[in-house]
mmCIF file of C-alpha atoms in Angstrom:
data_model
loop_
_atom_site.group_PDB
_atom_site.id
_atom_site.type_symbol
_atom_site.label_atom_id
_atom_site.label_comp_id
_atom_site.label_asym_id
_atom_site.label_seq_id
_atom_site.Cartn_x
_atom_site.Cartn_y
_atom_site.Cartn_z
ATOM 1 C CA UNK A 1 -41.317 -88.324 106.125
ATOM 2 C CA UNK A 2 -42.503 -85.835 108.770
ATOM 3 C CA UNK A 3 -46.230 -85.637 109.414
ATOM 4 C CA UNK A 4 -46.537 -82.078 108.108
ATOM 5 C CA UNK A 5 -44.808 -83.189 104.917
ATOM 6 C CA UNK A 6 -47.445 -85.884 104.469
ATOM 7 C CA UNK A 7 -50.119 -83.216 104.975
ATOM 8 C CA UNK A 8 -48.464 -81.028 102.363
ATOM 9 C CA UNK A 9 -48.364 -83.959 99.943
ATOM 10 C CA UNK A 10 -52.060 -84.596 100.557
ATOM 11 C CA UNK A 11 -52.817 -80.928 99.969
ATOM 12 C CA UNK A 12 -50.928 -81.043 96.691
ATOM 13 C CA UNK A 13 -52.934 -84.048 95.581
ATOM 14 C CA UNK A 14 -56.121 -82.206 96.573
ATOM 15 C CA UNK A 15 -54.983 -79.276 94.453
ATOM 16 C CA UNK A 16 -54.398 -81.647 91.574
ATOM 17 C CA UNK A 17 -57.938 -82.984 91.848
ATOM 18 C CA UNK A 18 -59.272 -79.427 91.737
ATOM 19 C CA UNK A 19 -57.539 -78.891 88.407
ATOM 20 C CA UNK A 20 -55.045 -76.322 89.725
ATOM 21 C CA UNK A 21 -52.161 -78.504 88.624
ATOM 22 C CA UNK A 22 -51.873 -82.055 87.392
ATOM 23 C CA UNK A 23 -49.630 -84.954 86.462
ATOM 24 C CA UNK A 24 -45.942 -85.533 86.917
ATOM 25 C CA UNK A 25 -42.994 -85.709 84.597
ATOM 26 C CA UNK A 26 -40.030 -88.033 84.587
ATOM 27 C CA UNK A 27 -37.765 -85.198 83.469
ATOM 28 C CA UNK A 28 -36.465 -82.557 85.911
ATOM 29 C CA UNK A 29 -37.570 -78.995 85.192
ATOM 30 C CA UNK A 30 -34.027 -77.688 84.935
ATOM 31 C CA UNK A 31 -33.030 -80.196 82.268
ATOM 32 C CA UNK A 32 -36.294 -79.741 80.392
ATOM 33 C CA UNK A 33 -35.436 -76.080 79.892
ATOM 34 C CA UNK A 34 -32.352 -76.816 77.800
ATOM 35 C CA UNK A 35 -28.751 -76.662 78.960
ATOM 36 C CA UNK A 36 -28.176 -73.040 77.951
ATOM 37 C CA UNK A 37 -31.131 -71.516 79.794
ATOM 38 C CA UNK A 38 -30.678 -73.893 82.741
ATOM 39 C CA UNK A 39 -27.084 -72.748 83.085
ATOM 40 C CA UNK A 40 -28.104 -69.106 82.992
ATOM 41 C CA UNK A 41 -30.836 -69.779 85.541
ATOM 42 C CA UNK A 42 -28.448 -71.587 87.857
ATOM 43 C CA UNK A 43 -26.069 -68.654 87.841
ATOM 44 C CA UNK A 44 -28.689 -66.109 88.875
ATOM 45 C CA UNK A 45 -31.297 -68.194 90.737
ATOM 46 C CA UNK A 46 -30.383 -71.673 91.944
ATOM 47 C CA UNK A 47 -33.327 -72.506 94.166
ATOM 48 C CA UNK A 48 -34.263 -70.735 97.354
ATOM 49 C CA UNK A 49 -30.668 -70.331 98.557
ATOM 50 C CA UNK A 50 -29.855 -68.342 95.462
ATOM 51 C CA UNK A 51 -33.009 -66.288 95.877
ATOM 52 C CA UNK A 52 -32.036 -65.445 99.455
ATOM 53 C CA UNK A 53 -28.468 -64.728 98.439
ATOM 54 C CA UNK A 54 -29.727 -62.352 95.761
ATOM 55 C CA UNK A 55 -31.835 -60.485 98.275
ATOM 56 C CA UNK A 56 -28.934 -60.334 100.738
ATOM 57 C CA UNK A 57 -26.651 -59.076 98.002
ATOM 58 C CA UNK A 58 -29.123 -56.329 97.174
ATOM 59 C CA UNK A 59 -29.430 -55.406 100.843
ATOM 60 C CA UNK A 60 -25.674 -55.461 101.228
ATOM 61 C CA UNK A 61 -25.341 -52.854 98.503
ATOM 62 C CA UNK A 62 -27.239 -50.167 100.427
ATOM 63 C CA UNK A 63 -24.203 -47.933 100.669
ATOM 64 C CA UNK A 64 -23.628 -48.168 96.916
ATOM 65 C CA UNK A 65 -27.310 -47.502 96.330
ATOM 66 C CA UNK A 66 -27.222 -44.468 98.582
ATOM 67 C CA UNK A 67 -24.270 -43.091 96.632
ATOM 68 C CA UNK A 68 -25.927 -43.759 93.273
ATOM 69 C CA UNK A 69 -29.201 -42.136 94.320
ATOM 70 C CA UNK A 70 -27.870 -39.382 96.579
ATOM 71 C CA UNK A 71 -28.895 -36.792 93.997
ATOM 72 C CA UNK A 72 -32.319 -38.327 93.379
ATOM 73 C CA UNK A 73 -35.384 -37.986 95.581
ATOM 74 C CA UNK A 74 -37.729 -40.892 96.268
ATOM 75 C CA UNK A 75 -40.283 -39.370 93.897
ATOM 76 C CA UNK A 76 -37.668 -39.132 91.131
ATOM 77 C CA UNK A 77 -36.593 -42.763 91.584
ATOM 78 C CA UNK A 78 -40.214 -43.940 91.568
ATOM 79 C CA UNK A 79 -40.953 -41.928 88.426
ATOM 80 C CA UNK A 80 -37.860 -43.390 86.751
ATOM 81 C CA UNK A 81 -38.878 -46.931 87.754
ATOM 82 C CA UNK A 82 -42.415 -46.486 86.431
ATOM 83 C CA UNK A 83 -41.025 -45.137 83.159
ATOM 84 C CA UNK A 84 -38.792 -48.209 82.874
ATOM 85 C CA UNK A 85 -41.740 -50.540 83.598
ATOM 86 C CA UNK A 86 -43.875 -48.856 80.947
ATOM 87 C CA UNK A 87 -41.171 -48.982 78.283
ATOM 88 C CA UNK A 88 -39.895 -52.550 78.445
ATOM 89 C CA UNK A 89 -38.958 -53.564 74.862
ATOM 90 C CA UNK A 90 -41.254 -56.031 73.091
ATOM 91 C CA UNK A 91 -40.013 -59.557 72.468
ATOM 92 C CA UNK A 92 -41.415 -62.608 70.700
ATOM 93 C CA UNK A 93 -39.914 -65.379 72.817
ATOM 94 C CA UNK A 94 -38.318 -65.758 76.243
ATOM 95 C CA UNK A 95 -37.336 -68.329 78.893
ATOM 96 C CA UNK A 96 -38.395 -67.599 82.476
ATOM 97 C CA UNK A 97 -37.119 -69.529 85.481
ATOM 98 C CA UNK A 98 -39.017 -69.176 88.745
ATOM 99 C CA UNK A 99 -37.663 -70.414 92.083
ATOM 100 C CA UNK A 100 -40.075 -70.264 95.010
ATOM 101 C CA UNK A 101 -39.733 -71.170 98.671
ATOM 102 C CA UNK A 102 -42.714 -71.283 101.052
ATOM 103 C CA UNK A 103 -41.895 -71.903 104.716
ATOM 104 C CA UNK A 104 -44.592 -72.824 107.239
ATOM 105 C CA UNK A 105 -44.368 -72.894 111.025
ATOM 106 C CA UNK A 106 -45.470 -76.129 112.640
ATOM 107 C CA UNK A 107 -46.609 -74.208 115.722
ATOM 108 C CA UNK A 108 -48.814 -71.314 114.645
ATOM 109 C CA UNK A 109 -49.685 -70.224 118.181
ATOM 110 C CA UNK A 110 -46.033 -69.960 119.162
ATOM 111 C CA UNK A 111 -45.285 -68.032 115.988
ATOM 112 C CA UNK A 112 -48.098 -65.579 116.685
ATOM 113 C CA UNK A 113 -46.969 -65.118 120.270
ATOM 114 C CA UNK A 114 -43.383 -64.604 119.159
ATOM 115 C CA UNK A 115 -44.384 -61.957 116.607
ATOM 116 C CA UNK A 116 -46.547 -59.869 118.972
ATOM 117 C CA UNK A 117 -45.192 -60.330 122.498
ATOM 118 C CA UNK A 118 -42.626 -58.016 124.067
ATOM 119 C CA UNK A 119 -40.300 -59.369 126.755
ATOM 120 C CA UNK A 120 -41.115 -57.942 130.186
ATOM 121 C CA UNK A 121 -38.308 -59.781 131.941
ATOM 122 C CA UNK A 122 -35.301 -61.854 131.071
ATOM 123 C CA UNK A 123 -37.179 -64.957 132.196
ATOM 124 C CA UNK A 124 -40.111 -64.178 129.883
ATOM 125 C CA UNK A 125 -37.742 -63.456 126.993
ATOM 126 C CA UNK A 126 -36.002 -66.789 127.546
ATOM 127 C CA UNK A 127 -39.347 -68.595 127.546
ATOM 128 C CA UNK A 128 -40.437 -66.936 124.299
ATOM 129 C CA UNK A 129 -37.104 -67.783 122.706
ATOM 130 C CA UNK A 130 -37.591 -71.431 123.615
ATOM 131 C CA UNK A 131 -41.076 -71.377 122.075
ATOM 132 C CA UNK A 132 -39.701 -69.791 118.891
ATOM 133 C CA UNK A 133 -36.988 -72.448 118.659
ATOM 134 C CA UNK A 134 -39.592 -75.175 119.111
ATOM 135 C CA UNK A 135 -41.759 -73.663 116.365
ATOM 136 C CA UNK A 136 -38.748 -73.416 114.082
ATOM 137 C CA UNK A 137 -37.870 -77.049 114.732
ATOM 138 C CA UNK A 138 -41.387 -78.073 113.661
ATOM 139 C CA UNK A 139 -41.444 -75.879 110.547
ATOM 140 C CA UNK A 140 -41.567 -77.273 107.039
ATOM 141 C CA UNK A 141 -41.065 -75.791 103.616
ATOM 142 C CA UNK A 142 -41.927 -76.368 99.962
ATOM 143 C CA UNK A 143 -39.315 -75.462 97.348
ATOM 144 C CA UNK A 144 -40.460 -75.132 93.743
ATOM 145 C CA UNK A 145 -38.569 -74.577 90.503
ATOM 146 C CA UNK A 146 -40.513 -73.878 87.324
ATOM 147 C CA UNK A 147 -39.086 -73.228 83.876
ATOM 148 C CA UNK A 148 -41.422 -71.541 81.393
ATOM 149 C CA UNK A 149 -40.796 -71.073 77.677
ATOM 150 C CA UNK A 150 -42.846 -68.685 75.558
ATOM 151 C CA UNK A 151 -43.024 -68.331 71.782
ATOM 152 C CA UNK A 152 -45.391 -65.601 70.593
ATOM 153 C CA UNK A 153 -44.026 -65.295 67.065
ATOM 154 C CA UNK A 154 -46.841 -67.216 65.332
ATOM 155 C CA UNK A 155 -50.606 -67.029 65.035
ATOM 156 C CA UNK A 156 -51.043 -68.652 68.468
ATOM 157 C CA UNK A 157 -49.077 -68.415 71.709
ATOM 158 C CA UNK A 158 -47.032 -71.577 72.293
ATOM 159 C CA UNK A 159 -45.638 -72.402 75.730
ATOM 160 C CA UNK A 160 -44.033 -75.149 77.757
ATOM 161 C CA UNK A 161 -43.811 -75.429 81.515
ATOM 162 C CA UNK A 162 -41.786 -77.854 83.632
ATOM 163 C CA UNK A 163 -42.189 -77.631 87.395
ATOM 164 C CA UNK A 164 -40.591 -79.436 90.342
ATOM 165 C CA UNK A 165 -42.363 -79.378 93.731
ATOM 166 C CA UNK A 166 -40.301 -81.443 96.169
ATOM 167 C CA UNK A 167 -40.446 -84.918 94.545
ATOM 168 C CA UNK A 168 -43.443 -84.093 92.333
ATOM 169 C CA UNK A 169 -42.800 -82.948 88.757
ATOM 170 C CA UNK A 170 -45.354 -81.392 86.424
ATOM 171 C CA UNK A 171 -44.959 -80.688 82.706
ATOM 172 C CA UNK A 172 -47.338 -78.901 80.333
ATOM 173 C CA UNK A 173 -47.367 -77.786 76.702
ATOM 174 C CA UNK A 174 -49.879 -75.341 75.223
ATOM 175 C CA UNK A 175 -50.697 -74.146 71.717
ATOM 176 C CA UNK A 176 -53.444 -71.549 71.720
ATOM 177 C CA UNK A 177 -56.334 -72.989 73.752
ATOM 178 C CA UNK A 178 -55.067 -76.578 73.525
ATOM 179 C CA UNK A 179 -52.963 -78.129 76.275
ATOM 180 C CA UNK A 180 -51.201 -81.393 77.046
ATOM 181 C CA UNK A 181 -50.032 -82.576 80.459
ATOM 182 C CA UNK A 182 -47.079 -84.966 80.176
ATOM 183 C CA UNK A 183 -46.526 -87.388 83.055
ATOM 184 C CA UNK A 184 -44.171 -90.268 83.733
ATOM 185 C CA UNK A 185 -46.931 -92.428 82.290
ATOM 186 C CA UNK A 186 -49.767 -91.091 80.153
ATOM 187 C CA UNK A 187 -49.946 -87.738 78.372
ATOM 188 C CA UNK A 188 -53.320 -86.070 78.950
ATOM 189 C CA UNK A 189 -55.029 -83.720 76.493
ATOM 190 C CA UNK A 190 -57.367 -80.896 77.424
ATOM 191 C CA UNK A 191 -57.835 -77.155 77.226
ATOM 192 C CA UNK A 192 -55.973 -74.294 78.881
ATOM 193 C CA UNK A 193 -59.119 -73.542 80.891
ATOM 194 C CA UNK A 194 -59.446 -77.126 82.121
ATOM 195 C CA UNK A 195 -55.847 -77.268 83.306
ATOM 196 C CA UNK A 196 -56.062 -73.689 84.675
ATOM 197 C CA UNK A 197 -52.887 -72.388 83.003
ATOM 198 C CA UNK A 198 -52.906 -68.561 83.066
ATOM 199 C CA UNK A 199 -49.366 -68.413 81.663
ATOM 200 C CA UNK A 200 -50.695 -69.844 78.366
ATOM 201 C CA UNK A 201 -51.780 -66.306 77.427
ATOM 202 C CA UNK A 202 -48.114 -65.287 77.143
ATOM 203 C CA UNK A 203 -45.134 -63.948 79.064
ATOM 204 C CA UNK A 204 -46.883 -60.718 80.076
ATOM 205 C CA UNK A 205 -49.833 -62.648 81.497
ATOM 206 C CA UNK A 206 -47.424 -64.909 83.391
ATOM 207 C CA UNK A 207 -45.565 -61.973 84.960
ATOM 208 C CA UNK A 208 -48.806 -60.306 86.045
ATOM 209 C CA UNK A 209 -49.926 -63.607 87.571
ATOM 210 C CA UNK A 210 -46.580 -64.239 89.275
ATOM 211 C CA UNK A 211 -45.785 -60.786 90.653
ATOM 212 C CA UNK A 212 -48.988 -58.796 90.331
ATOM 213 C CA UNK A 213 -49.126 -55.448 88.569
ATOM 214 C CA UNK A 214 -45.707 -53.887 89.169
ATOM 215 C CA UNK A 215 -47.035 -50.337 88.804
ATOM 216 C CA UNK A 216 -49.515 -51.048 91.605
ATOM 217 C CA UNK A 217 -46.727 -52.538 93.707
ATOM 218 C CA UNK A 218 -44.620 -49.390 93.188
ATOM 219 C CA UNK A 219 -47.542 -47.317 94.486
ATOM 220 C CA UNK A 220 -47.354 -49.355 97.723
ATOM 221 C CA UNK A 221 -43.658 -48.620 98.317
ATOM 222 C CA UNK A 222 -42.593 -47.083 101.614
ATOM 223 C CA UNK A 223 -38.975 -46.717 100.426
ATOM 224 C CA UNK A 224 -37.158 -47.302 97.132
ATOM 225 C CA UNK A 225 -33.414 -47.618 96.526
ATOM 226 C CA UNK A 226 -31.540 -47.815 93.236
ATOM 227 C CA UNK A 227 -28.181 -49.447 92.525
ATOM 228 C CA UNK A 228 -26.039 -50.977 89.782
ATOM 229 C CA UNK A 229 -25.368 -54.718 90.118
ATOM 230 C CA UNK A 230 -23.794 -57.100 87.599
ATOM 231 C CA UNK A 231 -24.684 -54.868 84.666
ATOM 232 C CA UNK A 232 -28.279 -54.366 85.881
ATOM 233 C CA UNK A 233 -30.062 -51.289 87.152
ATOM 234 C CA UNK A 234 -31.720 -52.604 90.308
ATOM 235 C CA UNK A 235 -34.630 -51.078 92.208
ATOM 236 C CA UNK A 236 -35.361 -52.416 95.687
ATOM 237 C CA UNK A 237 -38.729 -51.616 97.251
ATOM 238 C CA UNK A 238 -39.849 -52.021 100.847
ATOM 239 C CA UNK A 239 -43.635 -51.970 100.777
ATOM 240 C CA UNK A 240 -46.053 -50.391 103.228
ATOM 241 C CA UNK A 241 -48.090 -53.369 104.573
ATOM 242 C CA UNK A 242 -51.303 -51.355 104.949
ATOM 243 C CA UNK A 243 -51.108 -50.033 101.376
ATOM 244 C CA UNK A 244 -50.262 -53.521 100.090
ATOM 245 C CA UNK A 245 -53.264 -55.070 101.838
ATOM 246 C CA UNK A 246 -55.544 -52.364 100.460
ATOM 247 C CA UNK A 247 -54.236 -52.947 96.923
ATOM 248 C CA UNK A 248 -55.149 -56.642 96.652
ATOM 249 C CA UNK A 249 -58.397 -58.491 97.334
ATOM 250 C CA UNK A 250 -56.616 -61.678 98.437
ATOM 251 C CA UNK A 251 -54.471 -59.788 100.942
ATOM 252 C CA UNK A 252 -57.609 -58.048 102.229
ATOM 253 C CA UNK A 253 -59.243 -61.437 102.751
ATOM 254 C CA UNK A 254 -56.188 -62.799 104.578
ATOM 255 C CA UNK A 255 -56.071 -59.717 106.805
ATOM 256 C CA UNK A 256 -59.778 -60.107 107.616
ATOM 257 C CA UNK A 257 -59.049 -63.734 108.584
ATOM 258 C CA UNK A 258 -56.319 -62.570 110.988
ATOM 259 C CA UNK A 259 -53.244 -63.301 108.852
ATOM 260 C CA UNK A 260 -52.174 -59.977 107.298
ATOM 261 C CA UNK A 261 -49.000 -59.376 105.334
ATOM 262 C CA UNK A 262 -46.464 -58.206 107.915
ATOM 263 C CA UNK A 263 -43.765 -57.154 105.457
ATOM 264 C CA UNK A 264 -42.980 -57.405 101.752
ATOM 265 C CA UNK A 265 -39.963 -56.493 99.677
ATOM 266 C CA UNK A 266 -39.685 -56.449 95.887
ATOM 267 C CA UNK A 267 -36.528 -56.163 93.775
ATOM 268 C CA UNK A 268 -36.600 -55.530 90.008
ATOM 269 C CA UNK A 269 -33.522 -55.581 87.755
ATOM 270 C CA UNK A 270 -33.299 -54.150 84.223
ATOM 271 C CA UNK A 271 -30.495 -54.886 81.757
ATOM 272 C CA UNK A 272 -28.854 -52.263 79.538
ATOM 273 C CA UNK A 273 -31.496 -52.869 76.836
ATOM 274 C CA UNK A 274 -34.363 -52.122 79.209
ATOM 275 C CA UNK A 275 -35.559 -55.729 79.611
ATOM 276 C CA UNK A 276 -36.666 -56.909 83.049
ATOM 277 C CA UNK A 277 -34.186 -59.723 83.665
ATOM 278 C CA UNK A 278 -34.627 -60.305 87.389
ATOM 279 C CA UNK A 279 -37.384 -59.968 89.976
ATOM 280 C CA UNK A 280 -37.362 -61.042 93.607
ATOM 281 C CA UNK A 281 -40.300 -60.904 95.991
ATOM 282 C CA UNK A 282 -40.456 -61.858 99.663
ATOM 283 C CA UNK A 283 -43.530 -61.762 101.919
ATOM 284 C CA UNK A 284 -43.801 -62.443 105.636
ATOM 285 C CA UNK A 285 -46.942 -63.556 107.455
ATOM 286 C CA UNK A 286 -47.467 -64.604 111.087
ATOM 287 C CA UNK A 287 -46.634 -68.261 110.586
ATOM 288 C CA UNK A 288 -45.166 -68.386 107.089
ATOM 289 C CA UNK A 289 -42.885 -66.677 104.608
ATOM 290 C CA UNK A 290 -42.962 -66.843 100.822
ATOM 291 C CA UNK A 291 -40.062 -65.958 98.534
ATOM 292 C CA UNK A 292 -40.025 -65.961 94.745
ATOM 293 C CA UNK A 293 -37.045 -65.352 92.460
ATOM 294 C CA UNK A 294 -37.595 -64.899 88.704
ATOM 295 C CA UNK A 295 -35.003 -64.640 85.930
ATOM 296 C CA UNK A 296 -35.680 -63.934 82.240
ATOM 297 C CA UNK A 297 -33.225 -65.137 79.577
ATOM 298 C CA UNK A 298 -32.943 -65.942 75.869
ATOM 299 C CA UNK A 299 -35.063 -63.035 74.601
ATOM 300 C CA UNK A 300 -36.098 -63.776 70.988
ATOM 301 C CA UNK A 301 -33.927 -66.921 71.060
ATOM 302 C CA UNK A 302 -36.194 -69.309 72.991
ATOM 303 C CA UNK A 303 -37.490 -72.404 71.186
ATOM 304 C CA UNK A 304 -40.593 -74.214 72.462
ATOM 305 C CA UNK A 305 -40.703 -77.929 71.641
ATOM 306 C CA UNK A 306 -43.742 -79.166 69.661
ATOM 307 C CA UNK A 307 -46.737 -80.224 71.749
ATOM 308 C CA UNK A 308 -46.565 -84.024 72.191
ATOM 309 C CA UNK A 309 -49.344 -86.420 71.245
ATOM 310 C CA UNK A 310 -51.715 -87.341 74.087
ATOM 311 C CA UNK A 311 -53.004 -90.829 74.819
ATOM 312 C CA UNK A 312 -55.575 -89.935 77.498
ATOM 313 C CA UNK A 313 -58.146 -87.198 78.043
ATOM 314 C CA UNK A 314 -58.550 -84.634 80.799
ATOM 315 C CA UNK A 315 -61.539 -86.582 82.150
ATOM 316 C CA UNK A 316 -59.408 -89.720 82.434
ATOM 317 C CA UNK A 317 -56.768 -87.663 84.243
ATOM 318 C CA UNK A 318 -59.354 -86.563 86.810
ATOM 319 C CA UNK A 319 -60.164 -90.208 87.539
ATOM 320 C CA UNK A 320 -56.456 -91.051 87.913
ATOM 321 C CA UNK A 321 -55.967 -88.099 90.280
ATOM 322 C CA UNK A 322 -58.937 -89.130 92.413
ATOM 323 C CA UNK A 323 -57.278 -92.502 92.882
ATOM 324 C CA UNK A 324 -53.997 -90.863 93.930
ATOM 325 C CA UNK A 325 -55.946 -88.556 96.237
ATOM 326 C CA UNK A 326 -57.471 -91.505 98.060
ATOM 327 C CA UNK A 327 -54.099 -93.257 98.315
ATOM 328 C CA UNK A 328 -52.450 -90.126 99.779
ATOM 329 C CA UNK A 329 -55.076 -89.784 102.478
ATOM 330 C CA UNK A 330 -54.861 -93.492 103.265
ATOM 331 C CA UNK A 331 -51.114 -93.005 103.846
ATOM 332 C CA UNK A 332 -51.867 -89.938 105.993
ATOM 333 C CA UNK A 333 -54.339 -91.896 108.106
ATOM 334 C CA UNK A 334 -51.796 -94.675 108.640
ATOM 335 C CA UNK A 335 -49.151 -92.157 109.710
ATOM 336 C CA UNK A 336 -51.544 -90.461 112.157
ATOM 337 C CA UNK A 337 -52.571 -93.805 113.627
ATOM 338 C CA UNK A 338 -48.922 -94.752 114.086
ATOM 339 C CA UNK A 339 -48.158 -91.416 115.755
ATOM 340 C CA UNK A 340 -51.140 -91.704 118.081
ATOM 341 C CA UNK A 341 -50.700 -95.355 119.039
ATOM 342 C CA UNK A 342 -50.257 -96.102 122.749
ATOM 343 C CA UNK A 343 -46.880 -97.532 123.844
ATOM 344 C CA UNK A 344 -48.392 -101.005 124.335
ATOM 345 C CA UNK A 345 -50.001 -100.852 120.898
ATOM 346 C CA UNK A 346 -46.740 -99.758 119.359
ATOM 347 C CA UNK A 347 -44.978 -102.651 121.035
ATOM 348 C CA UNK A 348 -47.560 -105.081 119.721
ATOM 349 C CA UNK A 349 -47.187 -103.603 116.263
ATOM 350 C CA UNK A 350 -43.466 -104.344 116.417
#
């Protein structure tokens, strides 16, 4: 395992201890979603490669988009998109599959230099290229697949969530304010607030949490194109970074800390019934990129499994996580000591 991967693992454990996410499941997220929805998800969004392929496909259709929108101005397309966003049909249940890929540079300084420097000579350009290659070689990424199921047909909102982050798997069930985290060992009971599960409020709350307010995002668009793809009406937005930063407090904070959003693109696809069935978002920062691909399937046909019985409490989970936290940092310390050992010490260790 590379050192940065160990750091990422430690960070994940730290996040667990903060209550942002917890536990692990012995069942992969894709299989937990049911074969039908998993198959549909695989066709439209099979991990980060599929997300990138979707974005490339949308970009590759620029000529078709230009033809389809040649008689529409940007203002007309934006007005049409906002109308579609404000008139999405209501539904009582849905399955949502989210594939995310976060890529981090192992050499932030080289990445910053590469993004801002201009080559003054062929020798300087060659040097910068070498630095960029070195940074790329040291980069690491986290791929995540999460399958959400929502059932809002009863008196309370019922949900399930199964998430894979590298080799860590998380699984949650909620019913109203009650929640259960299922792991490969115990099942922990608690509240939605304790586990920090914003999606428990329903599909609309999840989408706002995952993508932000789409109407606000549309207001940040520098350009918008429209096309027809695989039976969908697709809108592709290239956002104005300055408007995007001004629209979001977190982006403002990042910009103030010297890491502003450099570029962001958003793609939204509607089916013939007006449902949002696909959304893709990609952001670029100085030393990282983040891409998220979301597909919605099984409208009004999704079934959420009953919430399982728990055998431990949230407080007991916190104690278990603290133990894992300490173990992860012990492993990190061992790895750093091994990396920093002098040649003679390494020889003695052998």
